Coordinates of N, CA, C and O (backbone and C1' of nucleotides) in Angstrom, one line a residue:
Chain A
M1 N -73.0 88.2 78.4 CA -71.9 89.2 78.5 C -71.0 88.9 79.7 O -71.4 88.9 80.8
T2 N -69.8 88.6 79.4 CA -68.9 88.3 80.5 C -68.1 89.5 80.9 O -68.1 90.6 80.3
E3 N -67.4 89.4 82.0 CA -66.7 90.5 82.5 C -65.5 90.9 81.6 O -65.3 92.1 81.4
F4 N -65.0 89.9 81.0 CA -63.9 90.1 80.1 C -64.4 91.0 78.9 O -63.8 91.9 78.5
Q5 N -65.6 90.7 78.4 CA -66.2 91.4 77.3 C -66.4 92.8 77.7 O -66.2 93.8 76.9
Q6 N -67.0 93.0 78.9 CA -67.3 94.4 79.3 C -66.1 95.2 79.4 O -66.1 96.4 79.0
K7 N -65.0 94.7 79.9 CA -63.7 95.4 80.0 C -63.2 95.8 78.6 O -62.8 96.9 78.4
V8 N -63.3 94.9 77.7 CA -62.8 95.2 76.3 C -63.6 96.3 75.7 O -63.1 97.2 75.2
L9 N -65.0 96.1 75.8 CA -65.8 97.1 75.2 C -65.6 98.5 75.8 O -65.7 99.5 75.1
R10 N -65.3 98.5 77.1 CA -65.1 99.8 77.7 C -63.8 100.5 77.1 O -63.8 101.7 76.9
R11 N -62.8 99.7 76.8 CA -61.6 100.3 76.2 C -62.0 100.8 74.8 O -61.5 101.8 74.4
V12 N -62.7 100.0 74.1 CA -63.1 100.4 72.7 C -63.8 101.8 72.8 O -63.5 102.6 72.0
Q13 N -64.7 101.9 73.8 CA -65.4 103.2 73.9 C -64.5 104.3 74.3 O -64.8 105.5 74.0
A14 N -63.4 104.0 74.9 CA -62.5 105.0 75.4 C -61.5 105.5 74.4 O -60.7 106.4 74.6
I15 N -61.5 104.9 73.2 CA -60.6 105.3 72.1 C -61.1 106.7 71.6 O -62.2 106.8 71.1
P16 N -60.2 107.7 71.7 CA -60.6 109.0 71.2 C -60.8 109.0 69.7 O -60.2 108.2 68.9
R17 N -61.5 109.9 69.2 CA -61.8 110.0 67.8 C -60.5 110.4 67.1 O -59.7 111.2 67.6
G18 N -60.2 109.8 65.9 CA -59.0 110.0 65.2 C -57.8 109.3 65.7 O -56.7 109.5 65.2
R19 N -58.0 108.4 66.6 CA -57.0 107.5 67.1 C -57.3 106.1 67.0 O -58.5 105.7 66.8
V20 N -56.3 105.2 67.1 CA -56.5 103.8 66.9 C -55.7 103.0 68.0 O -54.7 103.6 68.5
V21 N -56.1 101.8 68.2 CA -55.3 100.9 69.1 C -55.3 99.5 68.5 O -56.1 99.2 67.7
S22 N -54.3 98.7 69.0 CA -54.3 97.4 68.5 C -55.0 96.5 69.5 O -55.3 96.8 70.6
Y23 N -55.4 95.3 69.0 CA -56.0 94.3 69.9 C -55.2 94.0 71.1 O -55.6 93.9 72.2
G24 N -53.9 93.9 70.8 CA -52.9 93.6 71.9 C -52.9 94.6 73.0 O -52.8 94.3 74.2
Q25 N -53.1 95.9 72.6 CA -53.0 97.0 73.5 C -54.2 96.9 74.5 O -54.1 97.0 75.7
I26 N -55.4 96.6 73.9 CA -56.6 96.4 74.7 C -56.4 95.2 75.7 O -56.7 95.3 76.9
A27 N -55.9 94.1 75.1 CA -55.7 93.0 76.0 C -54.8 93.3 77.1 O -55.0 92.9 78.2
E28 N -53.7 94.0 76.8 CA -52.7 94.4 77.8 C -53.3 95.3 78.9 O -53.0 95.1 80.0
S29 N -54.2 96.2 78.5 CA -54.7 97.1 79.4 C -55.8 96.5 80.4 O -56.1 97.0 81.4
I30 N -56.2 95.3 80.0 CA -57.1 94.6 80.9 C -56.4 93.4 81.6 O -57.1 92.4 82.0
A31 N -55.1 93.4 81.7 CA -54.3 92.4 82.4 C -54.4 91.1 81.7 O -54.4 90.0 82.4
R32 N -54.6 91.1 80.4 CA -54.6 89.9 79.7 C -53.7 90.0 78.4 O -54.2 90.0 77.3
P33 N -52.4 90.3 78.6 CA -51.5 90.7 77.5 C -51.4 89.7 76.4 O -51.0 90.0 75.3
R34 N -51.8 88.4 76.7 CA -51.7 87.4 75.7 C -53.1 87.1 75.1 O -53.3 86.1 74.4
S35 N -54.1 88.0 75.3 CA -55.4 87.6 74.9 C -55.9 88.5 73.8 O -57.1 88.8 73.6
A36 N -55.0 88.9 73.0 CA -55.4 89.8 71.8 C -56.4 89.1 70.9 O -57.3 89.7 70.4
R37 N -56.3 87.8 70.8 CA -57.2 87.0 69.9 C -58.6 87.1 70.5 O -59.5 87.1 69.8
Q38 N -58.7 87.0 71.8 CA -60.0 87.0 72.4 C -60.6 88.4 72.3 O -61.8 88.5 72.1
V39 N -59.8 89.4 72.3 CA -60.4 90.8 72.0 C -61.0 90.8 70.6 O -62.1 91.2 70.4
G40 N -60.3 90.2 69.7 CA -60.8 90.1 68.3 C -62.1 89.2 68.3 O -63.0 89.5 67.6
W41 N -62.0 88.2 69.1 CA -63.2 87.3 69.2 C -64.4 88.0 69.6 O -65.5 87.8 69.1
I42 N -64.2 88.9 70.6 CA -65.3 89.7 71.1 C -65.9 90.6 70.0 O -67.1 90.8 69.8
M43 N -65.0 91.2 69.3 CA -65.4 92.2 68.3 C -66.2 91.4 67.2 O -67.1 92.0 66.6
R44 N -65.8 90.2 67.0 CA -66.5 89.4 66.0 C -67.9 89.1 66.4 O -68.9 89.2 65.6
S45 N -68.1 88.9 67.7 CA -69.4 88.6 68.2 C -70.3 89.9 68.3 O -71.5 89.9 68.5
L46 N -69.6 91.1 68.2 CA -70.3 92.3 68.3 C -71.2 92.5 67.0 O -70.7 92.2 65.9
E47 N -72.3 93.1 67.2 CA -73.0 93.5 66.0 C -72.5 94.8 65.5 O -72.3 95.7 66.2
L48 N -72.1 94.8 64.2 CA -71.4 96.0 63.7 C -72.3 97.2 63.8 O -71.7 98.3 63.7
K49 N -73.5 97.0 64.1 CA -74.4 98.2 64.3 C -74.4 98.7 65.7 O -75.0 99.7 66.0
A50 N -73.6 98.0 66.5 CA -73.6 98.4 68.0 C -72.9 99.8 68.1 O -72.3 100.3 67.2
D51 N -73.0 100.3 69.3 CA -72.6 101.7 69.5 C -71.1 101.7 70.0 O -70.7 102.4 70.9
Y52 N -70.3 100.9 69.4 CA -68.9 100.8 69.7 C -68.0 101.2 68.5 O -68.3 100.7 67.4
P53 N -67.0 102.1 68.7 CA -66.1 102.4 67.6 C -65.2 101.3 67.3 O -63.9 101.4 67.4
W54 N -65.7 100.2 66.9 CA -64.8 99.0 66.6 C -63.9 99.2 65.4 O -62.9 98.6 65.3
W55 N -64.2 100.2 64.6 CA -63.3 100.5 63.5 C -62.0 101.1 63.9 O -61.0 101.2 63.1
R56 N -61.9 101.6 65.2 CA -60.6 102.2 65.7 C -59.7 101.1 66.2 O -58.7 101.3 66.8
V57 N -60.1 99.8 66.0 CA -59.3 98.7 66.5 C -58.8 97.9 65.4 O -59.5 97.4 64.5
L58 N -57.4 97.7 65.3 CA -56.9 96.8 64.3 C -55.6 96.2 64.9 O -55.3 96.3 66.1
N59 N -54.9 95.4 64.1 CA -53.8 94.7 64.6 C -52.6 95.6 64.8 O -52.6 96.7 64.4
T60 N -51.5 95.0 65.4 CA -50.4 95.8 65.8 C -49.6 96.4 64.6 O -48.7 97.2 64.8
K61 N -49.8 95.8 63.4 CA -49.1 96.3 62.3 C -49.9 97.4 61.6 O -49.4 98.0 60.6
G62 N -51.1 97.7 62.1 CA -51.8 98.8 61.5 C -52.6 98.3 60.3 O -53.0 99.2 59.4
V63 N -52.9 97.0 60.2 CA -53.6 96.5 59.1 C -55.0 96.1 59.5 O -55.1 95.4 60.5
I64 N -56.0 96.4 58.7 CA -57.3 96.0 59.0 C -57.5 94.5 58.6 O -57.5 94.2 57.5
T65 N -57.6 93.7 59.6 CA -57.7 92.2 59.4 C -59.1 91.7 59.6 O -59.2 90.5 59.8
I66 N -60.0 92.5 59.6 CA -61.4 92.1 59.8 C -61.8 91.0 58.8 O -61.4 91.1 57.6
K67 N -62.5 90.0 59.2 CA -62.9 89.0 58.3 C -64.4 89.2 57.9 O -64.6 89.3 56.7
G68 N -65.3 89.2 58.8 CA -66.7 89.3 58.5 C -67.1 88.3 57.4 O -66.5 87.3 57.3
N69 N -68.1 88.6 56.7 CA -68.6 87.7 55.6 C -67.8 88.0 54.4 O -67.4 87.1 53.6
L70 N -67.5 89.2 54.1 CA -66.8 89.6 52.9 C -65.8 90.7 53.3 O -65.8 91.2 54.4
I71 N -64.9 91.0 52.4 CA -64.0 92.1 52.6 C -64.7 93.4 52.7 O -64.2 94.4 53.0
N72 N -66.0 93.4 52.4 CA -66.8 94.6 52.4 C -66.7 95.2 53.8 O -66.8 96.5 53.9
D73 N -66.7 94.4 54.9 CA -66.6 95.0 56.2 C -65.3 95.8 56.4 O -65.3 96.8 57.1
A74 N -64.2 95.4 55.8 CA -63.0 96.1 55.9 C -63.1 97.4 55.2 O -62.5 98.4 55.6
K75 N -63.9 97.4 54.1 CA -64.0 98.7 53.4 C -64.8 99.7 54.2 O -64.5 100.9 54.2
I76 N -65.8 99.2 55.0 CA -66.5 100.1 55.9 C -65.6 100.6 56.9 O -65.6 101.8 57.2
Q77 N -64.8 99.8 57.5 CA -63.8 100.3 58.5 C -62.9 101.3 57.9 O -62.6 102.3 58.5
K78 N -62.4 101.1 56.7 CA -61.6 102.0 56.0 C -62.3 103.4 55.9 O -61.7 104.4 56.2
A79 N -63.5 103.4 55.5 CA -64.2 104.6 55.3 C -64.4 105.3 56.6 O -64.3 106.5 56.7
M80 N -64.7 104.5 57.7 CA -64.9 105.1 59.0 C -63.7 105.8 59.5 O -63.7 106.9 60.0
L81 N -62.5 105.2 59.3 CA -61.2 105.7 59.8 C -60.9 107.0 59.0 O -60.5 108.0 59.6
E82 N -61.2 107.0 57.7 CA -60.9 108.1 56.9 C -61.8 109.3 57.3 O -61.4 110.4 57.2
S83 N -63.0 109.0 57.7 CA -63.9 110.0 58.1 C -63.4 110.7 59.4 O -63.9 111.8 59.7
E84 N -62.5 110.1 60.1 CA -62.0 110.7 61.3 C -60.6 111.3 61.1 O -59.9 111.7 62.0
G85 N -60.2 111.4 59.8 CA -58.9 112.0 59.5 C -57.7 111.1 59.4 O -56.6 111.5 59.4
I86 N -58.0 109.8 59.5 CA -56.9 108.8 59.4 C -56.7 108.3 58.0 O -57.7 107.9 57.3
K87 N -55.5 108.4 57.5 CA -55.3 108.0 56.1 C -55.1 106.5 56.1 O -54.3 105.9 56.8
V88 N -55.9 105.9 55.2 CA -55.9 104.4 55.1 C -55.4 104.1 53.6 O -56.0 104.5 52.7
S89 N -54.4 103.2 53.6 CA -53.9 102.8 52.2 C -54.9 101.9 51.5 O -55.8 101.4 52.2
S90 N -54.7 101.7 50.2 CA -55.6 100.9 49.5 C -55.5 99.5 49.9 O -56.5 98.7 49.7
D91 N -54.4 99.1 50.6 CA -54.3 97.7 51.1 C -54.8 97.6 52.5 O -54.3 96.7 53.3
F92 N -55.6 98.6 53.0 CA -56.2 98.5 54.3 C -55.1 98.7 55.4 O -55.2 98.1 56.5
T93 N -54.0 99.4 55.2 CA -53.0 99.7 56.2 C -52.9 101.1 56.5 O -53.1 102.0 55.6
I94 N -52.7 101.4 57.8 CA -52.5 102.8 58.2 C -51.1 103.0 58.9 O -50.5 102.0 59.3
E95 N -50.7 104.2 59.1 CA -49.5 104.5 59.9 C -49.9 104.4 61.4 O -50.1 105.5 62.0
I96 N -50.0 103.2 61.9 CA -50.5 103.1 63.3 C -49.6 103.8 64.3 O -50.2 104.3 65.3
E97 N -48.3 103.8 64.1 CA -47.5 104.5 65.1 C -47.8 106.0 65.1 O -47.4 106.6 66.1
K98 N -48.4 106.5 64.1 CA -48.8 107.9 64.1 C -50.1 108.2 64.8 O -50.3 109.3 65.3
Y99 N -51.0 107.2 64.8 CA -52.3 107.4 65.3 C -52.5 106.6 66.6 O -53.6 106.7 67.2
R100 N -51.6 105.8 67.0 CA -51.8 104.9 68.2 C -52.1 105.6 69.4 O -51.5 106.6 69.7
H101 N -53.1 105.1 70.1 CA -53.6 105.7 71.4 C -53.1 104.8 72.5 O -53.1 103.6 72.4
H102 N -52.8 105.4 73.7 CA -52.4 104.7 74.8 C -53.3 104.9 76.0 O -53.7 106.0 76.3
F103 N -53.8 103.8 76.6 CA -54.8 103.9 77.6 C -54.1 104.3 79.0 O -52.9 104.0 79.2
S104 N -54.9 104.9 79.8 CA -54.5 105.3 81.2 C -55.3 104.5 82.2 O -56.5 104.3 82.0
P105 N -54.6 104.0 83.2 CA -55.3 103.2 84.3 C -56.4 103.9 84.9 O -57.4 103.3 85.3
D106 N -56.3 105.2 85.1 CA -57.3 106.0 85.8 C -58.5 106.3 84.9 O -59.4 107.1 85.3
Q107 N -58.5 105.7 83.7 CA -59.7 106.0 82.8 C -60.9 105.1 83.2 O -62.0 105.3 82.8
F108 N -60.6 104.1 84.0 CA -61.6 103.1 84.3 C -61.8 102.9 85.8 O -61.4 101.9 86.4
P109 N -62.4 103.8 86.5 CA -62.5 103.8 87.9 C -63.4 102.7 88.4 O -63.4 102.3 89.6
D110 N -64.3 102.1 87.5 CA -65.2 101.1 88.0 C -64.4 99.8 88.2 O -65.0 98.9 88.9
E111 N -63.2 99.6 87.7 CA -62.5 98.4 87.8 C -61.5 98.4 88.9 O -60.8 99.4 89.1
E112 N -61.4 97.2 89.6 CA -60.4 97.1 90.6 C -59.0 96.8 90.0 O -58.9 96.1 89.0
P113 N -58.0 97.3 90.6 CA -56.6 97.0 90.1 C -56.3 95.6 90.3 O -56.9 94.9 91.1
E114 N -55.4 95.1 89.5 CA -55.1 93.7 89.5 C -54.4 93.2 90.8 O -54.7 92.1 91.3
M115 N -53.5 94.1 91.3 CA -52.8 93.7 92.5 C -53.8 93.6 93.7 O -54.7 94.4 93.8
A116 N -53.6 92.7 94.6 CA -54.5 92.5 95.7 C -54.1 93.4 96.8 O -53.0 93.7 97.0
Chain B
dC1 P -66.9 69.6 84.3 O5' -66.5 68.9 82.9 C5' -66.5 67.5 82.8 C4' -65.9 67.1 81.5 C3' -64.6 67.9 81.2 O3' -63.8 67.0 80.4 C1' -66.2 68.4 79.5
dG2 P -62.1 67.3 80.4 O5' -61.8 67.0 78.8 C5' -62.0 65.7 78.3 C4' -62.1 65.8 76.8 C3' -60.8 66.4 76.1 O3' -60.6 65.7 74.9 C1' -62.7 67.7 75.6
dA3 P -59.3 66.1 74.0 O5' -60.1 66.9 72.8 C5' -61.1 66.3 72.0 C4' -61.6 67.2 70.9 C3' -60.4 67.8 70.1 O3' -60.8 67.8 68.7 C1' -61.8 69.5 71.0
dT4 P -59.8 68.6 67.7 O5' -60.5 69.9 67.4 C5' -61.9 69.9 67.2 C4' -62.4 71.3 66.8 C3' -61.5 72.1 65.9 O3' -62.2 72.7 64.9 C1' -62.0 73.4 67.9
dT5 P -61.4 73.6 63.8 O5' -61.8 75.1 64.3 C5' -63.1 75.5 64.6 C4' -63.2 76.9 65.1 C3' -62.4 77.9 64.2 O3' -63.1 79.0 64.0 C1' -61.9 78.1 66.5
dG6 P -63.0 79.8 62.6 O5' -61.5 80.3 62.7 C5' -61.1 81.6 62.5 C4' -61.3 82.5 63.6 C3' -60.4 83.7 63.6 O3' -61.1 84.9 63.8 C1' -60.1 82.5 65.6
dA7 P -61.4 85.6 62.4 O5' -60.6 86.9 62.4 C5' -61.4 88.1 62.7 C4' -60.5 89.3 62.9 C3' -59.8 89.2 64.3 O3' -58.5 89.9 64.1 C1' -61.1 91.1 64.1
dC8 P -57.1 88.9 63.9 O5' -56.6 89.0 65.3 C5' -56.7 90.1 66.2 C4' -55.5 90.1 67.2 C3' -54.2 90.7 66.7 O3' -53.6 91.5 67.7 C1' -53.8 88.5 67.2
dT9 P -52.3 92.3 67.4 O5' -51.1 91.3 67.9 C5' -51.2 90.9 69.2 C4' -49.9 90.2 69.6 C3' -48.6 90.9 69.1 O3' -47.7 90.9 70.1 C1' -48.7 88.6 68.3
dT10 P -46.2 91.6 69.9 O5' -45.2 90.4 69.8 C5' -45.3 89.3 70.6 C4' -44.4 88.2 70.1 C3' -43.1 88.7 69.6 O3' -42.0 87.9 70.0 C1' -44.1 87.3 68.0
dC11 P -40.5 88.4 69.8 O5' -39.7 87.0 69.7 C5' -40.3 85.9 70.3 C4' -40.0 84.7 69.3 C3' -38.6 84.7 68.7 O3' -38.1 83.4 68.7 C1' -40.3 84.5 67.0
dT12 P -36.5 83.2 68.4 O5' -36.6 82.1 67.2 C5' -37.6 82.1 66.3 C4' -37.5 80.9 65.3 C3' -36.2 80.8 64.6 O3' -36.0 79.4 64.2 C1' -37.8 81.7 63.1
dC13 P -34.7 79.0 63.4 O5' -35.1 79.2 61.8 C5' -36.2 78.4 61.3 C4' -36.3 78.7 59.8 C3' -35.0 78.7 59.1 O3' -35.1 78.1 57.8 C1' -36.1 80.7 58.7
Chain C
dC1 P -37.4 96.5 56.8 O5' -37.8 95.4 55.8 C5' -37.6 95.5 54.4 C4' -38.2 94.3 53.7 C3' -39.6 93.9 54.1 O3' -40.3 93.4 53.0 C1' -38.1 92.1 54.5
dG2 P -41.9 93.2 53.1 O5' -42.0 91.6 52.8 C5' -41.5 91.1 51.6 C4' -41.8 89.5 51.6 C3' -43.2 89.1 52.0 O3' -43.6 88.0 51.3 C1' -41.6 88.2 53.5
dA3 P -45.1 87.5 51.5 O5' -44.9 86.0 52.0 C5' -44.0 85.1 51.3 C4' -43.8 83.8 52.2 C3' -45.1 83.2 52.7 O3' -45.0 81.8 52.6 C1' -43.6 83.7 54.5
dG4 P -46.2 80.9 53.1 O5' -45.6 80.3 54.5 C5' -44.3 79.7 54.6 C4' -44.1 79.1 55.9 C3' -45.3 78.4 56.5 O3' -45.0 77.1 57.1 C1' -44.5 80.0 58.0
dA5 P -46.1 76.2 57.9 O5' -45.6 76.5 59.4 C5' -44.3 76.3 59.8 C4' -44.1 76.5 61.3 C3' -45.2 75.8 62.1 O3' -44.7 75.2 63.2 C1' -45.2 78.1 62.5
dA6 P -45.6 74.3 64.2 O5' -45.5 75.2 65.5 C5' -44.2 75.8 65.8 C4' -44.4 76.7 67.1 C3' -45.3 76.2 68.1 O3' -44.8 76.5 69.4 C1' -46.0 78.3 67.4
dG7 P -45.6 75.9 70.7 O5' -46.1 77.3 71.3 C5' -45.2 78.4 71.6 C4' -46.0 79.6 72.1 C3' -47.0 79.2 73.2 O3' -47.0 80.1 74.2 C1' -48.1 80.4 71.5
dC8 P -47.8 79.8 75.6 O5' -48.7 81.2 75.7 C5' -49.2 81.8 74.5 C4' -50.3 82.7 74.8 C3' -51.3 82.1 75.8 O3' -51.6 83.1 76.8 C1' -52.3 82.3 73.6
dC9 P -52.3 82.5 78.1 O5' -53.9 82.6 77.8 C5' -54.4 83.9 77.5 C4' -55.8 83.7 77.1 C3' -56.7 82.8 78.0 O3' -58.0 83.4 78.1 C1' -56.8 82.0 75.8
dA10 P -58.9 83.0 79.3 O5' -60.3 83.3 78.8 C5' -60.6 84.7 78.5 C4' -61.7 84.7 77.4 C3' -63.0 84.1 77.9 O3' -64.0 84.9 77.3 C1' -62.1 82.9 76.0
dA11 P -65.5 84.5 77.7 O5' -66.0 83.8 76.4 C5' -66.0 84.5 75.2 C4' -66.4 83.6 74.0 C3' -67.7 82.9 74.2 O3' -68.4 82.9 73.0 C1' -66.0 81.3 73.7
dT12 P -70.0 82.5 73.0 O5' -70.0 81.4 71.8 C5' -68.8 80.7 71.6 C4' -68.9 79.7 70.4 C3' -70.2 79.0 70.3 O3' -70.5 78.6 69.0 C1' -68.5 77.5 70.9
dC13 P -71.9 77.8 68.6 O5' -71.4 76.4 68.1 C5' -70.0 76.0 68.3 C4' -69.8 74.6 67.8 C3' -71.1 73.7 67.8 O3' -70.9 72.7 66.8 C1' -69.6 73.0 69.5

DNA sequence: CGATTGACTTCTC
DNA sequence: CGAGAAGCCAATC
């Protein structure tokens, strides 16, 4: 478990119920604005049974781009989002601008600010 | 240690 | 607006 992973996972846990964020937003909030792919990489290495609301994370277009072994994983994510009141289209797309959540710097007191 | 791989994002055509 | 290519960067091989 690297520090990068811990920071990402903390953001995932900080996503309120019924809200979503993009991979890029998480990357941006941990001072790695160009590391959206790595955020997704971490999610991939996560066991879907883990205690993280990974289903509240999707790309900036609001589309569930999960790969997994089958599209079945995307269907699980769709079901999870709908269970929180988020409408998901049949093509795994949501109105992300309507549900997007924004992180606050003071949400993570354990971490040091980037500036020296 | 160099090459490859992506749950991404953004710019071009 | 849709499809394609490039850029990005940590983790794996």
